[in-house]
Coordinates of C-alpha atoms in Angstrom, one line a residue:
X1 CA 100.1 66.1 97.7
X2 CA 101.2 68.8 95.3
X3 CA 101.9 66.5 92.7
X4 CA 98.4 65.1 92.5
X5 CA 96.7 68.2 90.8
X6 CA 97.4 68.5 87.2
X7 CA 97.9 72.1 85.2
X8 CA 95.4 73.4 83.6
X9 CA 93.9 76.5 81.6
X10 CA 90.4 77.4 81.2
X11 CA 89.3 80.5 78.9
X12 CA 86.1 81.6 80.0
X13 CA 85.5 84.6 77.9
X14 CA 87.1 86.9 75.0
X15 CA 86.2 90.3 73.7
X16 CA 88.2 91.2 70.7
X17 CA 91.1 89.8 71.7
X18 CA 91.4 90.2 75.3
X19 CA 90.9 87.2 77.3
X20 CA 89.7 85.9 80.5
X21 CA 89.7 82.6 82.5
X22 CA 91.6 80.5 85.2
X23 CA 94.9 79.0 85.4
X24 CA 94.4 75.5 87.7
X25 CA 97.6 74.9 89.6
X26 CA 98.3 72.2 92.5
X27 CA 98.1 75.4 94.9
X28 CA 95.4 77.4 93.8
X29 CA 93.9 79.3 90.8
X30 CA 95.3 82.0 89.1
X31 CA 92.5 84.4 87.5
X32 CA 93.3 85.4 84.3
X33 CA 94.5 88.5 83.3
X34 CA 97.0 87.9 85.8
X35 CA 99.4 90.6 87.5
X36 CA 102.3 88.9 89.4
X37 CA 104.0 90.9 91.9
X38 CA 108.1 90.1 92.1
X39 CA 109.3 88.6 95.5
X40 CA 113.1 88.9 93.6
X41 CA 114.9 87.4 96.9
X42 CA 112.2 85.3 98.3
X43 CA 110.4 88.7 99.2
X44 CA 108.0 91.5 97.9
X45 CA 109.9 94.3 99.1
X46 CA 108.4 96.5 101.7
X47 CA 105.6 94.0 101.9
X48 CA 104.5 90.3 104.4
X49 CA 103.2 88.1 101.8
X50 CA 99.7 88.2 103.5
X51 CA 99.7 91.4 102.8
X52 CA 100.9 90.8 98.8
X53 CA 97.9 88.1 98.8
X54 CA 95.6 90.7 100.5
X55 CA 96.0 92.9 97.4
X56 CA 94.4 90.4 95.2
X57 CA 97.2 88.5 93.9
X58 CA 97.3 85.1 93.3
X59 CA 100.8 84.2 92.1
X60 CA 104.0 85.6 92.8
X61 CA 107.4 85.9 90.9
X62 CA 110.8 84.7 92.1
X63 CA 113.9 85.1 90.5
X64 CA 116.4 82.0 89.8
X65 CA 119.2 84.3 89.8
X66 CA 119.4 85.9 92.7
X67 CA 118.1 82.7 94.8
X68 CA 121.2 80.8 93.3
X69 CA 123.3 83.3 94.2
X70 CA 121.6 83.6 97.5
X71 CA 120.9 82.2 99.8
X72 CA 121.1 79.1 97.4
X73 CA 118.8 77.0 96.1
X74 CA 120.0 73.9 97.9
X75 CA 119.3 75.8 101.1
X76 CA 116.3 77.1 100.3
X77 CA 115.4 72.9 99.0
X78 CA 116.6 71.9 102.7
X79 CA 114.3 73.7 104.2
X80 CA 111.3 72.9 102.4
X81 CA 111.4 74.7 99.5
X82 CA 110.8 78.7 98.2
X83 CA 106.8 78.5 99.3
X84 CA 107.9 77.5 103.3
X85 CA 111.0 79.5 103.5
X86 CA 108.8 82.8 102.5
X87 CA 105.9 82.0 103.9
X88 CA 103.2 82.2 100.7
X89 CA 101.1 79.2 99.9
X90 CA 100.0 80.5 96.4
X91 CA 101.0 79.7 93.6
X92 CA 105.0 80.6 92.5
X93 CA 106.4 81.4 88.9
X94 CA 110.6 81.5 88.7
X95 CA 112.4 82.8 85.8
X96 CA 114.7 81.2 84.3
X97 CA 118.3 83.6 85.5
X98 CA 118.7 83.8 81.9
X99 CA 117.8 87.6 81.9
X100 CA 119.9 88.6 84.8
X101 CA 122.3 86.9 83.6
X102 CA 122.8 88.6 80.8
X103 CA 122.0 92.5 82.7
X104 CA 123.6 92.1 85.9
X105 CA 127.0 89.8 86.2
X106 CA 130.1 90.9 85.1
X107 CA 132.4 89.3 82.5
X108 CA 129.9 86.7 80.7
X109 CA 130.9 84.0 78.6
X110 CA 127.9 82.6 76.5
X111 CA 128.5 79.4 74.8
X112 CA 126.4 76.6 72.9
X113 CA 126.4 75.0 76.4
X114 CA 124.8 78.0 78.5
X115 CA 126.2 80.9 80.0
X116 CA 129.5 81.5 82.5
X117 CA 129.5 84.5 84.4
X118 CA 130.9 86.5 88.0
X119 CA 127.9 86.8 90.5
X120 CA 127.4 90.7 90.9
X121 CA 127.5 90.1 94.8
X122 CA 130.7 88.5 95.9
X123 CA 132.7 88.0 92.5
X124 CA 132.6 83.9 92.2
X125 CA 132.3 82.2 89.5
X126 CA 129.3 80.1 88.1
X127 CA 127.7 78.7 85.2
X128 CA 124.5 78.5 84.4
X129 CA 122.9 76.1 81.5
X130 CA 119.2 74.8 80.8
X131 CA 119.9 72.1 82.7
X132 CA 121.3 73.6 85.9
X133 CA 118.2 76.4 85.7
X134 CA 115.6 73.3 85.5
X135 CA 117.5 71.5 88.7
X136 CA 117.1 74.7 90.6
X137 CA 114.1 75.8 89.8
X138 CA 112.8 72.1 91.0
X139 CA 115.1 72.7 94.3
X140 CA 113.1 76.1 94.5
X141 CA 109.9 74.0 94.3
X142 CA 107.9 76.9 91.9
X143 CA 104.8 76.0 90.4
X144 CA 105.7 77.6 86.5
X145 CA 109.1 76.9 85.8
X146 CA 110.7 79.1 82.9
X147 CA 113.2 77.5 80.3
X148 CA 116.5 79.4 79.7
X149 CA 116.3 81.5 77.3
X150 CA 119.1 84.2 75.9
X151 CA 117.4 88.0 75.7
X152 CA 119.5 90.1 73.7
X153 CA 119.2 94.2 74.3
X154 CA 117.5 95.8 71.7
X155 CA 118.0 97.4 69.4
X156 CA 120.0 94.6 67.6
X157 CA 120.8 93.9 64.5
X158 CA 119.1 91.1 62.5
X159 CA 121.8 89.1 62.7
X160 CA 122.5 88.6 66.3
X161 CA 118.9 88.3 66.8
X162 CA 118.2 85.2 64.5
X163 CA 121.4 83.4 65.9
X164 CA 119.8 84.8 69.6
X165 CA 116.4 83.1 68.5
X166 CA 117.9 80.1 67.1
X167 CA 120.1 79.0 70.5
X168 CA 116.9 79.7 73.0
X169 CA 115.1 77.4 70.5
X170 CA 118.1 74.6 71.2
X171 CA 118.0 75.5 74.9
X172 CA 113.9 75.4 75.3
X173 CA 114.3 71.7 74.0
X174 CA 116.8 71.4 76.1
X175 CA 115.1 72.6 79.2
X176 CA 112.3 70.3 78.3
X177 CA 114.4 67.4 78.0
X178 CA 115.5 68.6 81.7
X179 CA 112.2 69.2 83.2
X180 CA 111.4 65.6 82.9
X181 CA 108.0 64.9 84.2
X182 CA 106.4 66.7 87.2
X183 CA 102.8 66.6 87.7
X184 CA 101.3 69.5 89.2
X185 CA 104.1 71.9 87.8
X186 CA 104.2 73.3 84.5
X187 CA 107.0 74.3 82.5
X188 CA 106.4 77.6 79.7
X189 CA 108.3 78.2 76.7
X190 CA 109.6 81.8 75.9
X191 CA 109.2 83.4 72.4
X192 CA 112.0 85.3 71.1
X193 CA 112.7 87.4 67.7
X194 CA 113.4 90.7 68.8
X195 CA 110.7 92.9 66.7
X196 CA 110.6 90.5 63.7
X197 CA 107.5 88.9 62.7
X198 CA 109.0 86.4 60.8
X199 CA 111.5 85.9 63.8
X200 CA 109.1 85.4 65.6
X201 CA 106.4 83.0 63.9
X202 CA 109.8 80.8 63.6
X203 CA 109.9 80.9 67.2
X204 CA 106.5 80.0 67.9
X205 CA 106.7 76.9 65.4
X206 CA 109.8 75.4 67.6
X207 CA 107.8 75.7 70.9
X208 CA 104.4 74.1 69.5
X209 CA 106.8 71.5 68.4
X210 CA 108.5 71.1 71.6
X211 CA 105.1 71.5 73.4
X212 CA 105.0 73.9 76.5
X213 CA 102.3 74.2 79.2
X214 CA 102.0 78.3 78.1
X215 CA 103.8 80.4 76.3
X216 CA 105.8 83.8 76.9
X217 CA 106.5 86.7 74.8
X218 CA 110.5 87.2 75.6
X219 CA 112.5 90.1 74.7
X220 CA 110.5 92.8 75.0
X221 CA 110.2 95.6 77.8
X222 CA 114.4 95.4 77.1
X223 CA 114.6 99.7 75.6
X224 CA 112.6 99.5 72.8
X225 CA 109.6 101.4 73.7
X226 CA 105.9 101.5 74.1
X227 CA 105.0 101.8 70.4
X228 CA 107.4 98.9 69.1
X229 CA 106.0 97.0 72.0
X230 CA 102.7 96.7 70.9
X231 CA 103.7 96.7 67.3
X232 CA 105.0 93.0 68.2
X233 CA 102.2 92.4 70.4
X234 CA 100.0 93.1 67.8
X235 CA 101.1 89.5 66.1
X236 CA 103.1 87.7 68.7
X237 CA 100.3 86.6 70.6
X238 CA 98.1 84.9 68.0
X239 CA 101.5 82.7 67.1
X240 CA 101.3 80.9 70.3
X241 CA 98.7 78.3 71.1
X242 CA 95.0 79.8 72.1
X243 CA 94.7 77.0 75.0
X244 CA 97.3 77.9 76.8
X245 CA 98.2 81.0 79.0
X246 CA 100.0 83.4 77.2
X247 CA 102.7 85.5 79.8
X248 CA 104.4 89.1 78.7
X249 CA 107.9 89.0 80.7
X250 CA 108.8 92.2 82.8
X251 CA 105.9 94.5 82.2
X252 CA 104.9 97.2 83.2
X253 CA 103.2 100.6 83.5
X254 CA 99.6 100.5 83.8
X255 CA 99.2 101.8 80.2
X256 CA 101.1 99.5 79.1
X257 CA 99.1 96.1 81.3
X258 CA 96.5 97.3 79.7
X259 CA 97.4 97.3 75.8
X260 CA 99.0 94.2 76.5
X261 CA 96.1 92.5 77.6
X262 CA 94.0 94.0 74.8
X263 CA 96.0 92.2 72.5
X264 CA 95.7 89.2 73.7
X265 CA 98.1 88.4 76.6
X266 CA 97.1 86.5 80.3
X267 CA 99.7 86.9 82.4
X268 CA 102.6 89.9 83.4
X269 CA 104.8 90.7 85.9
X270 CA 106.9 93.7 87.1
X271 CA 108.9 95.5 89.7
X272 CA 107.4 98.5 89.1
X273 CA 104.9 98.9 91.6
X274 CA 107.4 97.9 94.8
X275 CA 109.9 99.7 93.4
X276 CA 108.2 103.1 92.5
X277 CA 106.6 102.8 96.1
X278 CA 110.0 102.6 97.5
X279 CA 110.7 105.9 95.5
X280 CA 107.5 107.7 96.3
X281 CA 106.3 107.8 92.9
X282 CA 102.4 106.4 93.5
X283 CA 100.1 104.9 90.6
X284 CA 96.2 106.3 90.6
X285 CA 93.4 106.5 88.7
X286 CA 94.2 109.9 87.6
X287 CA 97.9 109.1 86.6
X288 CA 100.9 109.2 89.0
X289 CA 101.5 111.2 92.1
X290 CA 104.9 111.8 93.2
X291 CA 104.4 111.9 96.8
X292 CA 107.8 114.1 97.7
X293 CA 106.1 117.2 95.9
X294 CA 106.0 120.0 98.4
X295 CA 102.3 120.1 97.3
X296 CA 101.3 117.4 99.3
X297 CA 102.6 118.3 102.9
X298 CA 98.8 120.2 104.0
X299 CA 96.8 118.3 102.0
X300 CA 94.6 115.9 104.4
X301 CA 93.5 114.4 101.7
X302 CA 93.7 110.4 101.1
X303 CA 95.6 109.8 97.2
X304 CA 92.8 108.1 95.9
X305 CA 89.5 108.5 97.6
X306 CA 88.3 105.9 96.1
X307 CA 91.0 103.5 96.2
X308 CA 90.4 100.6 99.7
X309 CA 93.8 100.3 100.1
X310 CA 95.2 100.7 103.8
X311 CA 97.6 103.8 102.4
X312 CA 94.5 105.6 101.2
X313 CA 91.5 104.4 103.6
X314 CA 93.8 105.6 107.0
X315 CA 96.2 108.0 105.9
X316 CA 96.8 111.4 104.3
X317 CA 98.5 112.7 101.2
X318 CA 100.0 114.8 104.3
X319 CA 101.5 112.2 106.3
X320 CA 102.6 109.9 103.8
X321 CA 104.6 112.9 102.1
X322 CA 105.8 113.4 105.8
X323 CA 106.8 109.7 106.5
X324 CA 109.0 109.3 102.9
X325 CA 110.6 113.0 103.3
X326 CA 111.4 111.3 106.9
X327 CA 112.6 108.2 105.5
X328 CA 110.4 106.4 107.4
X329 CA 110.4 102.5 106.5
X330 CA 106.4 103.1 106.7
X331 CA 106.7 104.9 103.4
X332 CA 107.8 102.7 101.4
X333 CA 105.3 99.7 103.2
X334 CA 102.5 102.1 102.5
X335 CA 103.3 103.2 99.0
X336 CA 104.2 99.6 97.9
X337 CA 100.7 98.3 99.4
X338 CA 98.6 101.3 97.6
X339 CA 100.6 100.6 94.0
X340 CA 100.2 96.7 94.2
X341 CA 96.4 97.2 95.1
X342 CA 96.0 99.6 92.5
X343 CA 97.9 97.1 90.0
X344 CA 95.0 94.3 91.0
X345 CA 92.3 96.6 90.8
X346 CA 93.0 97.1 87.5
X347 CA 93.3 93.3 86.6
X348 CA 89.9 92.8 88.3
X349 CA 88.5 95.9 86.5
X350 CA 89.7 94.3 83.1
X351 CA 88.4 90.4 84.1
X352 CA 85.4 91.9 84.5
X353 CA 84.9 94.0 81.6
X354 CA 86.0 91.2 79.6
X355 CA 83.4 89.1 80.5
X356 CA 80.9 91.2 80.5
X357 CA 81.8 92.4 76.7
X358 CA 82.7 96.0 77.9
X359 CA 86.4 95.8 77.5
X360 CA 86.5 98.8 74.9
X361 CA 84.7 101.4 77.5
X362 CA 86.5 100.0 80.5
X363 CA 89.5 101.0 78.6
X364 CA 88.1 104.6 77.7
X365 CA 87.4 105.2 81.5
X366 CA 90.6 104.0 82.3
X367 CA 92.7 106.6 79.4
X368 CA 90.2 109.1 80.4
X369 CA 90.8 109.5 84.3
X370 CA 94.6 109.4 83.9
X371 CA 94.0 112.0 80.9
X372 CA 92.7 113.9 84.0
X373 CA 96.0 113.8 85.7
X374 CA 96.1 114.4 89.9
X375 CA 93.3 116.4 91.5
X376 CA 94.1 120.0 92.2
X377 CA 96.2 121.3 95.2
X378 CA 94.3 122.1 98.2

């Protein structure tokens, strides 16, 4: 019945050039500015998936890489796809492997035809092309498919990056070409052009020519820094199509969600928050809290009081500094839980400024309470 419900995007409100609205998918809406959690191995570390949904998400990330590798997309197909085998009933976005590709596996070969490499895990041998990545992200059974794309490391030198451009240009047609027709899934394009404008707009004319259901912004969040970040998100965004969902790959910190939707972008996702959790380094209002601090171990204080999440509404700064200097697998569930609540509260914060036309003093309280930094030692 999946297949009946078509993709859709509606924008319900803009202020400047922060938007707002719904993404329609065959298994529920995504609302728009979107933070997607990443379930990497068919899981959100630390975390159930009720509890990821109970945070406020309404999509998750999966990653085409590590699923091929395993436990294998054909398994995961044979037993009723990536939404059964985990156990989450929203909606799923995979990547495309193209990125891990290129960060993780040893001894790479990249060709016109797509990419061979050695899986980090057990040293076989694959190979990896826009075709293969459309066949197993339609085994996976995800929602948004991704078209492979190559993501060079910055810096690099103009060079590379125009002949980088250029081949994920011949492999989103490609991937198009694969993708075939699926109702009720959508397949997004991926902007490349390392910090080039021009790079760029080139980019964004092949994709509108191809014709994607959204569009991302590729290659950034790869070393080159908050400032050159949002000097390319300052154009990149009004290349791509404004009726379509518009996705920034692999970021961020909160700082950084936030100047990336003020400039124009619906969708993001990260490890951030599961991973920092895991590491006891907690996102809050007033900045982060490194919960291993000696600072924290008589302080029966929640870290936010005014966060709802289960880490702040039942437990002290106190016993959670206990539980991670214990290694306690509760720390990490705990801290994982606060920083993806945290993450949504801040999407819902921004939805709602947005359409309200108050998305320039949301944004000042937000700078301004994590200008504070944490609240004093008891």
């Amino acid at each position: 019945m999946w297949d009946l419900m078509k993709f859709s995007f509606d924008l319900h409100a803009t202020d400047g050039k922060a938007r707002t609205g719904v993404i329609h998918t065959a298994r529920g809406d995504i609302r728009t500015p979107a933070f997607m959690p990443v379930g990497t191995a068919a899981t959100v570390k630390a975390m159930m998936p009720e509890s990821v949904a109970a945070t406020g998400a309404d999509i998750l990330l999966g990653n085409t890489y590590h699923l091929m590798l395993r436990p294998t997309a054909e398994r995961i197909d044979r037993l009723g796809g990536l939404h059964k085998f985990m156990n989450w009933h929203k909606p799923i976005l995979t990547d495309s492997g193209g990125f891990q590709v290129m960060s993780l596996s040893d001894l790479r070969k990249l060709t016109e035809e797509g990419v061979t490499f050695k899986s980090h895990i057990d040293g076989s041998k694959h190979h990896l092309t826009p075709e293969r990545s459309m066949e197993i992200q339609k085994l996976l059974g995800s929602d948004i498919v991704m078209c492979f794309d190559e993501c060079p490391a910055l810096p690099a030198d103009r060079k590379r990056l125009t002949e980088s451009m250029e081949l994920s240009m011949r492999w989103a047609q490609r991937s198009r070409d694969a993708f075939g027709d699926r109702p009720g899934h959508a397949l997004f394009g991926i902007q490349q052009g390392g910090l080039e404008e021009d790079l760029r707009a080139q980019s964004a004319e092949a994709l509108r020519a191809i014709e994607f259901d959204g569009y991302a912004v590729g290659g950034l969040a790869v070393g080159e820094g908050q400032e050159a970040m949002f000097s390319v998100l300052d154009f990149a965004p009004d290349q791509l199509p404004q009726d379509k969902p518009r996705y920034l790959m692999g970021v961020g910190k909160p700082d950084d969600i936030v100047g990336a939707v003020k400039r124009g972008i619906d969708m993001m996702d990260c490890v951030l928050p599961s991973r920092s959790g895991r590491t006891g380094q907690v996102f809050t209002r007033r900045g982060v809290v490194n919960i291993k601090n000696a600072r924290h171990a008589d302080d029966p204080r929640p870290l936010d009081e005014h966060c709802t999440c289960p880490a702040c509404s039942h437990y002290s700064r106190a016993y959670l500094h206990h539980v991670f200097r214990a290694q306690e697998m509760i720390s990490g569930m705990l801290l994982t839980w606060h920083n993806l609540h945290y993450f949504q509260d801040i999407m819902q914060g921004m939805r709602s400024a947005i359409s309200t036309g108050a998305f320039d003093a949301w944004e000042a309280d937000f700078h301004g309470n994590r200008a504070l930094g944490d609240i004093p030692p008891c």
